[in-house]
Amino acid sequence: MDTRTLCLGVLNRGDASGYEIKKSFEEGPLAHIHEASFGAIYPALTRLSDEGMVDCHEYAQDKRPDKKVYSLTEKGRSALEDALHAAPAPDKVRSDFLFMLFFAQLLPVERLAALIDARIAWYDEILERMTSCEELPKRPAGERFVHGFGLTIYRAARDYLIKNRAALLAECRGADQSAAE
Amino acid sequence: MDTRTLCLGVLNRGDASGYEIKKSFEEGPLAHIHEASFGAIYPALTRLSDEGMVDCHEYAQDKRPDKKVYSLTEKGRSALEDALHAAPAPDKVRSDFLFMLFFAQLLPVERLAALIDARIAWYDEILERMTSCEELPKRPAGERFVHGFGLTIYRAARDYLIKNRAALLAECRGADQSAAE
DNA sequence: TCCAGCATATATCGATGCGATATAGATTTG
DNA sequence: CAAATCTATATCGCATCGATATATGCTGGA
């Protein structure tokens, strides 16, 4: 799934600027599903515009760069539908957190604890934000389904960390001591 | 977490070639935690070798390219530890599957069903592989913790799909019909 | 009150990394 | 017996990331 298709997807939900598209991958309902950087989004929008997939309206703003708001054309919408009919590439996950925990025995126990606690706090924050979203019932079925999926996974992850934190720390403390002996 | 650090991590578990490092991100216990392509791994190993982070032993093989087996040096091991002490970058997820489901209303219901069924089958396969792993109890605490985390998440994801599949399809069927009227 | 830091907003650039491809014999599968 | 997959290294073009530049408004703490 390239950045152009991602942009088409966001624009299908409503007109947006490059900046707003970026934000929607950070905070909105698309957060943690996919992401893209400015360095990918701005060139993608320029190219989509050249190809007639999106229209661009420039709004002059006092003492700021013009805001360029993009909207999906019919051609863009049908390109999005085509892309959605291709086979999905396998998920890609890159988790420094899990990579670090994997090497728990190389870390001081206090750092391990801090890492896990920060992660639990992060899940709490996200779950709070996700459950307090009020316009959710009005959103299409697909969005609600994905939202529910996210909630389920984050809750399971958080619960696992809380339930197994103590055992991991105890084991690592034990290993530390027997190594020191 | 750059590819060089990922390679150091894999080599900390035992000597390996570039090919084996790649595989360990696809099948081994590090699967779905992080990944890297050949185009990133081979240059990374060359550079790690230049920097004295790894040693390289070449084994001549009949009628095949030499196999280059890398092993961690003391310097490499301490570089890995340093990297593990830095703050973890936030997780990056790129899921075409969830992105597609998000736009469920743009897809034919049969395709939606096929997408979800394929995903459930994928989870079943992975869970089967993860639970049938026998040398697990001998692995260090960190590896077992991460393994348990993966099991928990995959089970939760699979259960969610099974439980909510029918409702999503029904809703989309309903929306299709009212749009056709 | 002032200033630091963050938000808005677009854009570019160097470094990094992906995905496809080349090569080539061995091994498995239909 | 052929086709496909596996082992194994390596490179190349293109996409993408993350940092930075630019410019200004807003907000909160010393």
XYZ file of C-alpha atoms in Angstrom, chain A:
181
model
C 0.000 0.000 0.000
C 1.820 3.089 -1.182
C 1.450 6.602 0.158
C -0.711 7.709 -2.768
C -3.344 5.092 -1.956
C -3.221 6.019 1.716
C -3.881 9.644 0.801
C -6.838 8.639 -1.381
C -8.238 6.705 1.557
C -8.028 9.635 3.924
C -9.527 11.976 1.337
C -12.436 9.576 0.885
C -13.455 10.491 4.426
C -13.432 14.198 3.589
C -11.296 16.974 2.102
C -7.978 17.590 3.812
C -4.583 19.275 3.518
C -1.284 17.395 3.605
C -0.839 18.410 7.207
C -4.269 17.069 8.134
C -3.607 13.793 6.334
C -0.462 13.343 8.389
C -2.379 14.061 11.586
C -5.078 11.547 10.699
C -2.447 8.795 10.832
C -1.383 9.998 14.267
C -4.600 10.771 16.096
C -7.690 10.009 14.071
C -9.474 6.693 13.572
C -6.703 5.615 11.166
C -4.021 5.915 13.835
C -1.858 2.789 14.249
C -3.274 1.189 11.123
C -0.823 2.796 8.724
C 1.416 5.828 8.631
C 3.286 8.162 6.328
C 5.725 11.041 6.709
C 5.549 14.542 5.199
C 8.381 13.558 2.909
C 6.080 10.928 1.410
C 2.740 12.759 1.632
C 3.554 16.055 -0.100
C 5.102 14.503 -3.219
C 2.262 11.950 -3.303
C -0.361 14.724 -3.318
C 1.452 16.615 -6.067
C 1.539 13.505 -8.193
C -2.103 12.606 -7.472
C -3.023 16.128 -8.518
C -1.045 15.770 -11.784
C -2.818 12.491 -12.453
C -6.262 13.984 -11.880
C -6.966 11.802 -8.841
C -7.484 14.810 -6.585
C -8.437 18.471 -6.933
C -6.498 21.117 -5.080
C -7.962 24.370 -3.745
C -5.564 26.922 -2.351
C -6.707 29.110 0.494
C -4.589 32.204 1.078
C -3.916 32.759 4.760
C -2.590 35.899 6.399
C 1.049 35.573 7.317
C 1.105 31.842 6.739
C 1.762 29.636 3.772
C -1.331 29.005 1.686
C -3.321 26.045 2.858
C -3.844 23.551 0.085
C -7.004 21.523 0.575
C -7.326 18.405 -1.549
C -10.513 16.606 -2.521
C -11.069 13.274 -4.216
C -12.201 13.259 -7.855
C -14.292 10.492 -9.386
C -11.124 9.117 -10.958
C -9.421 9.134 -7.564
C -12.302 7.380 -5.920
C -12.294 4.614 -8.481
C -8.492 4.276 -8.173
C -9.005 3.811 -4.424
C -11.578 1.106 -5.061
C -9.181 -0.657 -7.450
C -6.428 -0.568 -4.845
C -8.798 -2.014 -2.246
C -9.450 -4.953 -4.554
C -5.793 -6.000 -4.710
C -4.505 -8.605 -2.257
C -3.404 -6.960 0.993
C 0.336 -7.097 1.698
C 1.118 -8.857 4.977
C 1.140 -6.618 8.042
C 4.421 -5.015 8.955
C 5.193 -4.426 12.608
C 8.291 -2.737 13.945
C 8.321 -2.688 17.711
C 11.414 -1.467 19.493
C 9.572 -2.169 22.737
C 9.151 -5.906 22.070
C 12.661 -6.139 20.632
C 14.036 -4.700 23.863
C 11.937 -6.944 26.094
C 13.154 -9.891 24.045
C 16.624 -9.124 25.429
C 15.363 -8.534 28.963
C 18.331 -10.349 30.466
C 20.677 -7.677 29.043
C 18.830 -4.862 30.830
C 18.844 -3.709 34.465
C 15.641 -4.786 36.187
C 14.647 -1.192 37.026
C 14.875 -0.205 33.377
C 12.782 -3.194 32.410
C 10.135 -2.152 34.919
C 10.164 1.438 33.660
C 9.801 0.248 30.071
C 6.766 -1.877 30.911
C 5.161 0.784 33.091
C 5.527 3.402 30.371
C 3.907 1.025 27.944
C 0.981 0.310 30.247
C 0.481 4.054 30.700
C 0.526 4.463 26.928
C -2.162 1.813 26.511
C -4.258 3.466 29.216
C -4.028 6.779 27.426
C -4.996 5.337 24.070
C -7.850 3.298 25.486
C -9.140 6.393 27.249
C -9.076 8.341 23.991
C -10.679 5.522 22.019
C -13.546 4.934 24.426
C -14.353 8.630 24.824
C -14.938 9.131 21.101
C -18.539 10.214 20.744
C -19.278 10.499 17.058
C -18.294 6.860 16.640
C -21.834 5.415 16.383
C -22.427 7.607 13.325
C -19.378 6.244 11.447
C -19.643 3.536 8.765
C -19.575 -0.153 9.738
C -15.969 -0.684 8.605
C -14.650 2.105 10.800
C -16.511 0.794 13.835
C -15.277 -2.723 13.178
C -11.653 -1.586 13.012
C -12.150 0.591 16.084
C -13.452 -2.401 18.017
C -10.527 -4.479 16.795
C -8.090 -1.892 18.116
C -9.828 -1.704 21.475
C -9.723 -5.481 21.825
C -6.035 -5.767 20.972
C -4.934 -2.871 23.176
C -6.903 -4.174 26.136
C -5.443 -7.645 25.715
C -1.923 -6.209 25.455
C -2.358 -4.013 28.511
C -3.813 -6.850 30.569
C -0.981 -9.174 29.583
C 1.650 -6.657 30.686
C -0.064 -6.054 34.018
C -0.536 -9.759 34.679
C 2.991 -10.879 33.748
C 5.105 -7.914 34.768
C 5.963 -9.185 38.257
C 6.935 -12.665 37.092
C 9.307 -11.324 34.436
C 10.987 -8.941 36.871
C 11.354 -11.693 39.477
C 12.913 -14.048 36.951
C 15.355 -11.402 35.737
C 16.294 -10.474 39.309
C 16.966 -14.149 40.007
C 19.124 -14.512 36.901
C 21.070 -11.366 37.817
C 21.891 -12.713 41.253
C 22.944 -16.153 40.118
C 25.150 -14.490 37.488
C 26.747 -12.320 40.183
C 27.509 -15.273 42.439
